[in-house]
Coordinates of C-alpha atoms in Angstrom, one line a residue:
X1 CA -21.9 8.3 30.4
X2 CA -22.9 6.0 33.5
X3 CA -24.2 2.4 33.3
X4 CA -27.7 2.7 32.8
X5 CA -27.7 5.5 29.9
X6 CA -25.4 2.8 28.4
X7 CA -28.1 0.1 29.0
X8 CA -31.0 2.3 27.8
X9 CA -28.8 3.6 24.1
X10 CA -28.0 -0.3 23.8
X11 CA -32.0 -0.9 23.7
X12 CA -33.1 1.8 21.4
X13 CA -30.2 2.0 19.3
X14 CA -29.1 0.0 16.3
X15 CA -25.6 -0.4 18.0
X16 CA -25.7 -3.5 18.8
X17 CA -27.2 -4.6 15.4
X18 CA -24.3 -2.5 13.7
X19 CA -21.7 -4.5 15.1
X20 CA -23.2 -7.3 14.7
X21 CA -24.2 -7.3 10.7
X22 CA -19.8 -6.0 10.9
X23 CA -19.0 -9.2 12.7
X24 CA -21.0 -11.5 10.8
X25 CA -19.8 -10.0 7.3
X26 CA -16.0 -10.3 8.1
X27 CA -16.5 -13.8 9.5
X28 CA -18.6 -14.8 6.6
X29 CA -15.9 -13.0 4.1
X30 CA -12.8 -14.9 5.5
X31 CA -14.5 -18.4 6.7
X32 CA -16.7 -18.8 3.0
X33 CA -14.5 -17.2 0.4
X34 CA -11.4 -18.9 -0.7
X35 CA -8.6 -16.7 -0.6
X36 CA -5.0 -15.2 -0.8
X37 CA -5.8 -15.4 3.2
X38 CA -5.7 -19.0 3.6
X39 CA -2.6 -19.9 1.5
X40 CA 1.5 -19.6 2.2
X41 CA 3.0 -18.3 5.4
X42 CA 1.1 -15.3 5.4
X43 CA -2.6 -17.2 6.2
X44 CA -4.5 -14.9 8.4
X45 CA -4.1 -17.5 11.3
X46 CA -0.6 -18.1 10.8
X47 CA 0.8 -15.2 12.5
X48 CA 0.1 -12.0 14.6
X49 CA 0.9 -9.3 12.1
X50 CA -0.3 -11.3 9.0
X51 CA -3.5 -11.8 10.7
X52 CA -3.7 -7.9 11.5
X53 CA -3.0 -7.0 8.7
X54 CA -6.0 -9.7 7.0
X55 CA -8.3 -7.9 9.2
X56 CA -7.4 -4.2 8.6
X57 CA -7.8 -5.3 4.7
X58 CA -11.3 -6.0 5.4
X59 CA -12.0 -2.6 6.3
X60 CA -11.8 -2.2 2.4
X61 CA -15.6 -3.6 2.3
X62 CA -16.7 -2.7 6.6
X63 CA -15.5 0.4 6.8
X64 CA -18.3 2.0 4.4
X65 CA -20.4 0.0 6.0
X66 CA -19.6 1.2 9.7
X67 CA -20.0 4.6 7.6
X68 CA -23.5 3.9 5.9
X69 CA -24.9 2.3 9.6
X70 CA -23.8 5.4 11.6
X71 CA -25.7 7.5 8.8
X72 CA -28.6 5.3 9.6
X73 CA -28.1 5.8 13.1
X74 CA -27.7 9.7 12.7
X75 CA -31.6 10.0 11.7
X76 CA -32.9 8.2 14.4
X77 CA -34.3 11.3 15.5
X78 CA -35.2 13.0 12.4
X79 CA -37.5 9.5 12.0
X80 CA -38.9 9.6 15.2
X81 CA -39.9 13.4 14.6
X82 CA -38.7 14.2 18.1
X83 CA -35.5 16.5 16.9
X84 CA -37.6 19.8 18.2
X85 CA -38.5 18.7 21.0
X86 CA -35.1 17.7 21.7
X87 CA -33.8 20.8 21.4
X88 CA -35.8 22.4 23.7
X89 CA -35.0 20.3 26.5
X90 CA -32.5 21.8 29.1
X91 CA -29.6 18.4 28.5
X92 CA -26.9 20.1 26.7
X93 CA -26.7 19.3 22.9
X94 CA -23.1 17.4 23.4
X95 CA -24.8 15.1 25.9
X96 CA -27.1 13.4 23.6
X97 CA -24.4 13.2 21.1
X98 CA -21.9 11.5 23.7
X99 CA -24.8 9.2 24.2
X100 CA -25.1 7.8 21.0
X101 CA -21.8 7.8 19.3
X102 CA -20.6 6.2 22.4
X103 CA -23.1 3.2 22.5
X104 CA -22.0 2.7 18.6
X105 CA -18.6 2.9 19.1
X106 CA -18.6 0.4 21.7
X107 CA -20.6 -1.9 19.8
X108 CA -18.2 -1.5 16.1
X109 CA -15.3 -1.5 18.4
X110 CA -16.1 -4.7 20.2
X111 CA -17.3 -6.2 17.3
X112 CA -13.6 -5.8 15.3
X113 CA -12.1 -7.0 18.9
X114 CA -14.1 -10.1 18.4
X115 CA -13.0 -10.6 15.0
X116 CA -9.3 -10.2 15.9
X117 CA -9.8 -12.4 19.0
X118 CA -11.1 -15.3 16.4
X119 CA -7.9 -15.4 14.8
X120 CA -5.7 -15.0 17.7
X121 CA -7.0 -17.8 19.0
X122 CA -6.1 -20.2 16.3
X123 CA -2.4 -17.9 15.5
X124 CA -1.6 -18.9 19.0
X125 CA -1.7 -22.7 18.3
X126 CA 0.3 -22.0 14.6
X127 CA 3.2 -20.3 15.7
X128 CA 6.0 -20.0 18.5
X129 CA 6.7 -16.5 17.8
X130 CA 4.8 -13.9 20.0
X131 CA 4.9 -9.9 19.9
X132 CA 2.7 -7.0 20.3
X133 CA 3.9 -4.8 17.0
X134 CA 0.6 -6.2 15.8
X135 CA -1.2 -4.3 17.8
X136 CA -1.2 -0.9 16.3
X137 CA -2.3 -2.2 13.1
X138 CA -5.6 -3.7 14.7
X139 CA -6.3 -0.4 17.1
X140 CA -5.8 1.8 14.1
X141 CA -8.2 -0.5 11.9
X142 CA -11.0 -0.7 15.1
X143 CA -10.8 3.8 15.1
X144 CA -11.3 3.9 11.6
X145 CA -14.5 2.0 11.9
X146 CA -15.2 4.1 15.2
X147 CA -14.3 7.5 13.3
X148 CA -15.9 6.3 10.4
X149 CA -19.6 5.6 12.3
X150 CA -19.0 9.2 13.7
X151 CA -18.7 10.8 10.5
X152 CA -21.7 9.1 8.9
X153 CA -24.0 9.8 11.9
X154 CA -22.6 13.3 12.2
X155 CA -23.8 13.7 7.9
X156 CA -27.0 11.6 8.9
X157 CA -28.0 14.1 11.4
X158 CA -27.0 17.4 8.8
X159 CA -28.4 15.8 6.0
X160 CA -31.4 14.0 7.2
X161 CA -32.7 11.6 4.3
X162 CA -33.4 8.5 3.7
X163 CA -30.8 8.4 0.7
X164 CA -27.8 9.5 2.7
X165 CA -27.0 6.3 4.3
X166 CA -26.7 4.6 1.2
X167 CA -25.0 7.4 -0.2
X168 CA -22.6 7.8 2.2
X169 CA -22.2 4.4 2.3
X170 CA -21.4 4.3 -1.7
X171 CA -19.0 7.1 -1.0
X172 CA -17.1 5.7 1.1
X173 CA -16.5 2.7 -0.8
X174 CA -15.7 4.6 -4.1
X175 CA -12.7 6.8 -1.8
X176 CA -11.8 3.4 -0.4
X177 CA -11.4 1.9 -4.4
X178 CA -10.1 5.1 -5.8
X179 CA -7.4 5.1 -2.5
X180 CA -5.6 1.2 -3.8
X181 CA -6.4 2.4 -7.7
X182 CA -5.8 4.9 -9.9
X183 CA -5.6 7.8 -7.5
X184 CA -4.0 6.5 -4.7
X185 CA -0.7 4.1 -6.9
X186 CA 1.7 5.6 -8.9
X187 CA 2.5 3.4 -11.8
X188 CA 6.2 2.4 -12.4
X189 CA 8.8 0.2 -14.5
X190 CA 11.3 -2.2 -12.7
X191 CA 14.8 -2.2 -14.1
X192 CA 13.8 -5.5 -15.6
X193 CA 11.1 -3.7 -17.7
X194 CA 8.1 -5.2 -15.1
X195 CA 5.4 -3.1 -15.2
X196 CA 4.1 -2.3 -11.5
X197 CA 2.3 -0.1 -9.1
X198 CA 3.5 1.6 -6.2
X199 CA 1.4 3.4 -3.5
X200 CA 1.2 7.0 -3.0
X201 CA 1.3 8.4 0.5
X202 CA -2.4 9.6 -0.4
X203 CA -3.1 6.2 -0.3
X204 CA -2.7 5.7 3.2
X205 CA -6.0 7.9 4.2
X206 CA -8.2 4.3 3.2
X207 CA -8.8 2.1 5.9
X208 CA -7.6 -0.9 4.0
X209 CA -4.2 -2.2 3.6
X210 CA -2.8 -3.7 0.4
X211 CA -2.5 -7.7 0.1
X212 CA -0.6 -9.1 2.6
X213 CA 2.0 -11.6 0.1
X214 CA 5.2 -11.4 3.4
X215 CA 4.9 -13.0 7.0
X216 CA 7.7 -10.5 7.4
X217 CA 5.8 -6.8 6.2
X218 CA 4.5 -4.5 8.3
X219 CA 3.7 -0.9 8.4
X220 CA 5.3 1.8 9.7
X221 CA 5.2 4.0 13.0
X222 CA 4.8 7.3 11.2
X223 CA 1.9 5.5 9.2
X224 CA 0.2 4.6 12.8
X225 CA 0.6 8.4 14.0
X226 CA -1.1 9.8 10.1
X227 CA -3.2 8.0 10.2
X228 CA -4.7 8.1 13.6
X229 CA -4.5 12.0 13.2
X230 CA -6.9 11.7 9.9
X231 CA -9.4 10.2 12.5
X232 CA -9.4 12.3 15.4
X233 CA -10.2 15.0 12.0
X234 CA -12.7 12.9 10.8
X235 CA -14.2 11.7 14.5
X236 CA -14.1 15.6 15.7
X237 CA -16.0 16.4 12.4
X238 CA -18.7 13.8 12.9
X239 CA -19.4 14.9 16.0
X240 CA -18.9 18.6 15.6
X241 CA -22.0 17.7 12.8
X242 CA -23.8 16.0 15.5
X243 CA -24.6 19.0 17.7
X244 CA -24.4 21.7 15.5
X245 CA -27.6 23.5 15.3
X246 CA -27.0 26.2 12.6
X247 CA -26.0 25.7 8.7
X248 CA -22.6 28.2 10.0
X249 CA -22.1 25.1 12.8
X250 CA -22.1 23.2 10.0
X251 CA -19.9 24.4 7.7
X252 CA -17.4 25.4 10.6
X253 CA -17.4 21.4 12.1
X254 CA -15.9 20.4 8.7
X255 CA -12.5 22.0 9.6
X256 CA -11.2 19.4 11.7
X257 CA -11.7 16.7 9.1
X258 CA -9.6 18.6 6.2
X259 CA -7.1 19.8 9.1
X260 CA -6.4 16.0 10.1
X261 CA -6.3 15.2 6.2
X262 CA -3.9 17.8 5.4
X263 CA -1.6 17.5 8.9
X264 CA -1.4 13.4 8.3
X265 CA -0.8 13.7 4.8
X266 CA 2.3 15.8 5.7
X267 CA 3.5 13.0 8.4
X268 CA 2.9 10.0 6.6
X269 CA 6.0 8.9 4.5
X270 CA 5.7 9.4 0.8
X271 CA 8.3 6.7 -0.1
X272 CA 6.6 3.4 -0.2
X273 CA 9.6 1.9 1.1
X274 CA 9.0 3.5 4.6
X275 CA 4.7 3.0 4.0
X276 CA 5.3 -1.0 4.1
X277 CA 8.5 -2.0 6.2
X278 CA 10.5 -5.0 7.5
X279 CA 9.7 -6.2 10.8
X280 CA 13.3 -6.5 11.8
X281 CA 12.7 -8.1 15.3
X282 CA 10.2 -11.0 13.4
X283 CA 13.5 -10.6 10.7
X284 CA 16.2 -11.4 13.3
X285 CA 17.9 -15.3 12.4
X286 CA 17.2 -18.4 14.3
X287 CA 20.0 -20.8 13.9
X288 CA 20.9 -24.2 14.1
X289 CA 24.9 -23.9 12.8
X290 CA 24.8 -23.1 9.0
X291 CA 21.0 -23.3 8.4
X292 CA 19.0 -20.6 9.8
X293 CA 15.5 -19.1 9.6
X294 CA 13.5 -16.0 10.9
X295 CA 12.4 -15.7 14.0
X296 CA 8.9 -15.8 13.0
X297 CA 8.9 -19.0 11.8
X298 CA 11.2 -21.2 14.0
X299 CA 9.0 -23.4 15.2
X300 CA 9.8 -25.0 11.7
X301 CA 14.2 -24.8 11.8
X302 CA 14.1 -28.4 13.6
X303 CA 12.6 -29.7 9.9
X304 CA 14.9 -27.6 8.0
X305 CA 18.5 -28.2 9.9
X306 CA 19.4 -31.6 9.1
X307 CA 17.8 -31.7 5.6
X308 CA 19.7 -27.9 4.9
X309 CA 23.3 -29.4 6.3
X310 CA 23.0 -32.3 4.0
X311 CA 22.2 -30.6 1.2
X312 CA 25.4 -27.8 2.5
X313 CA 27.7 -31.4 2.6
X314 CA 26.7 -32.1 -0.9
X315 CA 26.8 -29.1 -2.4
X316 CA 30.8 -28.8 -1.1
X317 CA 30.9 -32.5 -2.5
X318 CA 29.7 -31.3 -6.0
X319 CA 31.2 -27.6 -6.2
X320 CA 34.1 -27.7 -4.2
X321 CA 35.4 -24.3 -3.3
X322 CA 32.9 -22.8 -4.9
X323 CA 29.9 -24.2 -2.7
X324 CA 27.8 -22.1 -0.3
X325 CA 28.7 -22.5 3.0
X326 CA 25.1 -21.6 4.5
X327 CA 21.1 -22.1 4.7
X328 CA 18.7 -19.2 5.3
X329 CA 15.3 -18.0 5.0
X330 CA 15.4 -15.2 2.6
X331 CA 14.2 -12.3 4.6
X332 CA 14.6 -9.4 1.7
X333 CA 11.4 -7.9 1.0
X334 CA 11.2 -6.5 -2.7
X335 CA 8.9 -4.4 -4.2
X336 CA 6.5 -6.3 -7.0
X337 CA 8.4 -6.7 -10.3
X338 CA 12.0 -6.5 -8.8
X339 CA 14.5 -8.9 -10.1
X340 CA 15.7 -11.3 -7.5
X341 CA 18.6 -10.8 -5.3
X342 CA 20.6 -14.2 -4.8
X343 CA 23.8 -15.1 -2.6
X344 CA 26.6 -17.3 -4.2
X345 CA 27.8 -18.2 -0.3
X346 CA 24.2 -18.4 1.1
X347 CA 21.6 -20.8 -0.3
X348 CA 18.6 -18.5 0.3
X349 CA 14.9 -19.9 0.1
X350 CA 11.4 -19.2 0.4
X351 CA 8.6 -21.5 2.4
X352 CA 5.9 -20.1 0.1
X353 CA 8.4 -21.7 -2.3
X354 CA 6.5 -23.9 -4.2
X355 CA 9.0 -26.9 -4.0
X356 CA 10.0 -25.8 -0.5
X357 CA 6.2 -26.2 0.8
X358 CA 5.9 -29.7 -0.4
X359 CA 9.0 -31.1 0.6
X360 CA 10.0 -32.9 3.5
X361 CA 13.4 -35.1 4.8
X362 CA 15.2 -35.8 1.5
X363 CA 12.9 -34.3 -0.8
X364 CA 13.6 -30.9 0.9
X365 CA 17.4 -32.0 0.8
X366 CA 16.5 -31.9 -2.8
X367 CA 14.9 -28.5 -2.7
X368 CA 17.2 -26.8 -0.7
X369 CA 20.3 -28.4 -3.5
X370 CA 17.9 -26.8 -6.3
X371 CA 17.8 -23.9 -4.8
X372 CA 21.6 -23.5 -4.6
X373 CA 22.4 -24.5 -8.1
X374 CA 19.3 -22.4 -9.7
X375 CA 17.8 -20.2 -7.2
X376 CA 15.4 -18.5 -10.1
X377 CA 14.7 -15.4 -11.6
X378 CA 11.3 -15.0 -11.8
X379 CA 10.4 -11.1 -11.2
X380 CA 9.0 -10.7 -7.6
X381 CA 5.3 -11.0 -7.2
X382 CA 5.3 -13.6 -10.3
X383 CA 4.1 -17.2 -11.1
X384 CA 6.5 -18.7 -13.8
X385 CA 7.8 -22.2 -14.7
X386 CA 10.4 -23.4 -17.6
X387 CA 13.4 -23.3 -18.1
X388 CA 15.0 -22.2 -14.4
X389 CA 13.1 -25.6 -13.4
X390 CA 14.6 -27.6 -16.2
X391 CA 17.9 -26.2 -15.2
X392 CA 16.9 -26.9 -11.3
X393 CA 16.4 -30.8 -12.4
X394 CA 19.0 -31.2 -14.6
X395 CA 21.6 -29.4 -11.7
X396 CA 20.2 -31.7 -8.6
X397 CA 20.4 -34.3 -11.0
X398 CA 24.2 -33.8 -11.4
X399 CA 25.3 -33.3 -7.9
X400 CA 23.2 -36.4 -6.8
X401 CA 24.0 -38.7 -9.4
X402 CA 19.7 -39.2 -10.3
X403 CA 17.7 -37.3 -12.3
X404 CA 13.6 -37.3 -11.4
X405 CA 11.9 -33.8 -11.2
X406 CA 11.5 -32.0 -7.9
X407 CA 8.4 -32.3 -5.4
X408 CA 6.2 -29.0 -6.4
X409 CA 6.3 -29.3 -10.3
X410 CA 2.8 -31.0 -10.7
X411 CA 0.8 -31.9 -12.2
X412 CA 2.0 -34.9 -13.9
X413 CA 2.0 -33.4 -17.5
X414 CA 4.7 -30.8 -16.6
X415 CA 6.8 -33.7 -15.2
X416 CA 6.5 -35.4 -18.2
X417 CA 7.8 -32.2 -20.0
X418 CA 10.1 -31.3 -17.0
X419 CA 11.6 -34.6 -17.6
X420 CA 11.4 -34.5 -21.4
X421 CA 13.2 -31.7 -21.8
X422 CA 15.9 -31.9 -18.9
X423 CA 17.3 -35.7 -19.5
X424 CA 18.8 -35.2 -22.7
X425 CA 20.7 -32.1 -21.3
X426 CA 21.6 -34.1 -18.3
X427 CA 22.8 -37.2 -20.3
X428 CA 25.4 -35.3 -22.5
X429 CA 26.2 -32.8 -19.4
X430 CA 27.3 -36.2 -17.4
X431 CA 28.7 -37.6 -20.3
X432 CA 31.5 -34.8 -20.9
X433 CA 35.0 -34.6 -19.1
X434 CA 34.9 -33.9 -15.2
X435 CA 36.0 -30.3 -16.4
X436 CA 33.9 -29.9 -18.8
X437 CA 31.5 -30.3 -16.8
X438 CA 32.3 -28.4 -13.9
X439 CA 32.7 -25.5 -16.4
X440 CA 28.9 -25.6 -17.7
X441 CA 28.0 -25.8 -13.9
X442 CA 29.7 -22.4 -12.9
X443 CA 28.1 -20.5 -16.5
X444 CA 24.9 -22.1 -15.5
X445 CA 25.0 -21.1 -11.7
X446 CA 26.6 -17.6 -12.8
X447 CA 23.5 -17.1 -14.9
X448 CA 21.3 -17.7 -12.3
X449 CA 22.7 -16.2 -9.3
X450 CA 22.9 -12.9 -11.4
X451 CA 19.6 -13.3 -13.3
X452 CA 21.5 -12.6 -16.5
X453 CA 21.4 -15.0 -19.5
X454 CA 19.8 -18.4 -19.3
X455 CA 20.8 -20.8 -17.0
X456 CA 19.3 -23.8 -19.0
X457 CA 21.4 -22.4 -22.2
X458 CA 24.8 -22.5 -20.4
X459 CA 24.0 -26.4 -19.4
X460 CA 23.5 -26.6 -23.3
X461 CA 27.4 -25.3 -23.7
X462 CA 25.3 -21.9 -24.2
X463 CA 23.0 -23.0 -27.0
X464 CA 18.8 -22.9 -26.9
X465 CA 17.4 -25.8 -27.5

């Protein structure tokens, strides 16, 4: 297809509108709605797979819409009343076709490229860390809206009505829902009784990606290569549709679309553990001596070094032998539910740590000595408060000789409670013998390293309150 047939389908088309009404909807999506996008580490301009992975999830709500538009773009002819006269030209059948699902490809495609441009741009000034394994995640998610515009204008041209677009359009949102609900997760029990959801491998056929809650996840290569054989299917289906002249054409162009289906479903993984994986290079430790953080995020190890050593120094102060002789980002991705996994020689934290994320200098000396002592065993995935933080308060409390409730426990009612409840247990803990003491410390830290038994109970002598 040269220049000028280019020019003209850009003209006469609704191509350019397509990817326009695509670009304006994601834009107005992430920039108007308050979301899970904009918050933590994981922000969809904080870093280069996060933010293709924000984008791809938007395909849950563009990708029937590239669908519904190519439909629309598939009757152009039947509206214009030209399709016999079409035929009975001499320009082979395939030529035409070319033509137009170029000129809308180009357009959808561009207009994803935009939106992914958008938030590079701002990703570049928020983080030090730069790769390319994003980029198979955003080519993937720009072919699914190309395949997808196929498809519909392939069915718009078999089925010429003025229902199908919307149809179509309905269709594909209701595959897309049914793919991250009922059919497409599995439900499941953690070992901590949690109930969860875990995605099948059918899953993996939507366009959409599940909510991005880790800098650190990513998904996999054999997901890349099923995936992209679904679309070649469902691109060589659409425009198989396209030129097919006869109701047998018809039928006979909806092989490659359930061969690709069936062919990706057998290389795509079915353990979810290999669906959404560890980036290990992002993964790998940045040091600075005993405090450490991925490499994704060490723009930030300058603020954490001295404030993690301190708290290291007064930690060994406090426990002796016993303290841990290390900082580092945790970088263990569980699934939702999971029980947490903690280190008695590492002090492991979180920056969408609540407490970590508001605390600076000697407040996050503070954190980091709270996160030591109690680390917390709230199941993965979950928002809880009580009694790990009164046990967090009363622990800093006792290693630095004060007790006032950490950064991140607002608003000022719950410090009220936090403090109500933890300075009695503080004032009778610091009142006992050295080795008393030191004896309710280890019960207490042994409860909540393992995430058996209350923590808050063993400062008690191992009675609730």
């Amino acid at each position: 297809m040269n220049t000028r047939v280019l020019s003209i389908e850009l003209r006469r088309s609704l191509a350019p509108w397509a990817g326009a009404a695509l670009l304006a909807a994601a834009l107005g999506f992430l920039y108007l709605i308050s979301g899970p996008w904009w918050r933590g580490t994981a922000t969809w301009t904080g870093q280069w797979t996060s933010m293709a992975l924000w984008t791809r999830s938007l395909l849950f709500y563009l990708w029937p819409l590239a669908v519904g538009l190519g439909a629309l773009q598939g009757l152009r002819d039947h509206r214009s009343r030209m399709s016999e006269l079409l035929t009975s030209t001499s320009r082979p059948a395939w030529h035409r076709a070319a033509a137009l699902t170029g000129t809308t490809a180009l357009s959808l495609a561009s207009a994803f490229a935009l939106l992914v441009l958008v938030g590079a741009v701002q990703v570049l000034g928020n983080t030090e860390y730069t790769h390319l394994g994003w980029l198979p995640v955003s080519l993937v998610g720009a072919f699914f809206l190309v395949a997808g515009s196929v498809l519909g204008m392939g069915a718009g041209r078999a089925l010429p009505s003025a229902l199908t677009p919307p149809a179509l359009a309905m269709g594909a949102f209701v595959f897309t829902a049914l793919m991250h609900m009922s059919l497409g997760r599995t439900r499941t029990t953690t070992a901590a009784g949690v109930p969860s959801t875990e995605p099948k491998r059918i899953s993996l056929l939507s366009p959409a990606v599940q909510e991005v809650r880790d800098v650190l996840v990513t998904l996999s290569a054999p997901v890349h290569v099923g995936q992209t054989i679904w679309l070649l299917g469902m691109a060589a289906t659409g425009f198989a549709l396209l030129v097919a002249a006869t109701s047998r054409a018809r039928l006979a162009a909806l092989t490659p679309v359930l061969a690709g289906a069936v062919i990706a479903l057998l290389v795509l993984p079915s353990d979810p553990r290999r669906m959404y994986v560890v980036d290990e290079a992002a993964a790998e430790p940045v040091c600075d001596g005993p405090v450490c953080v991925a490499k994704t995020h060490q723009e930030r190890l300058a603020d954490v070094a001295g404030p993690g050593k301190e708290a290291l120094r007064l930690l060994r102060g406090a426990l002796g032998d016993r303290a841990p002789v290390s900082v580092r980002e945790n970088t263990a991705v569980l699934p939702d539910g999971a029980v947490p996994q903690w280190s008695r020689t590492t002090v492991l934290f979180d920056f969408d740590d609540e407490i970590i994320a508001a605390a600076q200098g000697e407040e996050l000396t503070r954190a980091l000595v709270a996160q030591g002592m109690v680390p917390g065993c709230s199941p993965v995935g979950w928002t809880s408060v009580g009694r790990d933080t009164f046990a967090q308060t009363v622990a800093v409390g006792w290693v630095l000789g004060d007790l006032r409730p950490l950064r991140g426990t607002e608003p000022a009612s719950w410090r009220r409670e936090v403090d109500a409840e933890s300075r009695p247990v503080w004032k009778e803990l610091t009142a006992l013998p050295r080795a008393e003491q030191l004896a309710r410390i280890n019960a207490m830290r042994a409860a909540a390293l393992s995430c058996e038994g209350d923590a808050f109970d063993a400062l008690n002598g191992g009675a609730s309150r």
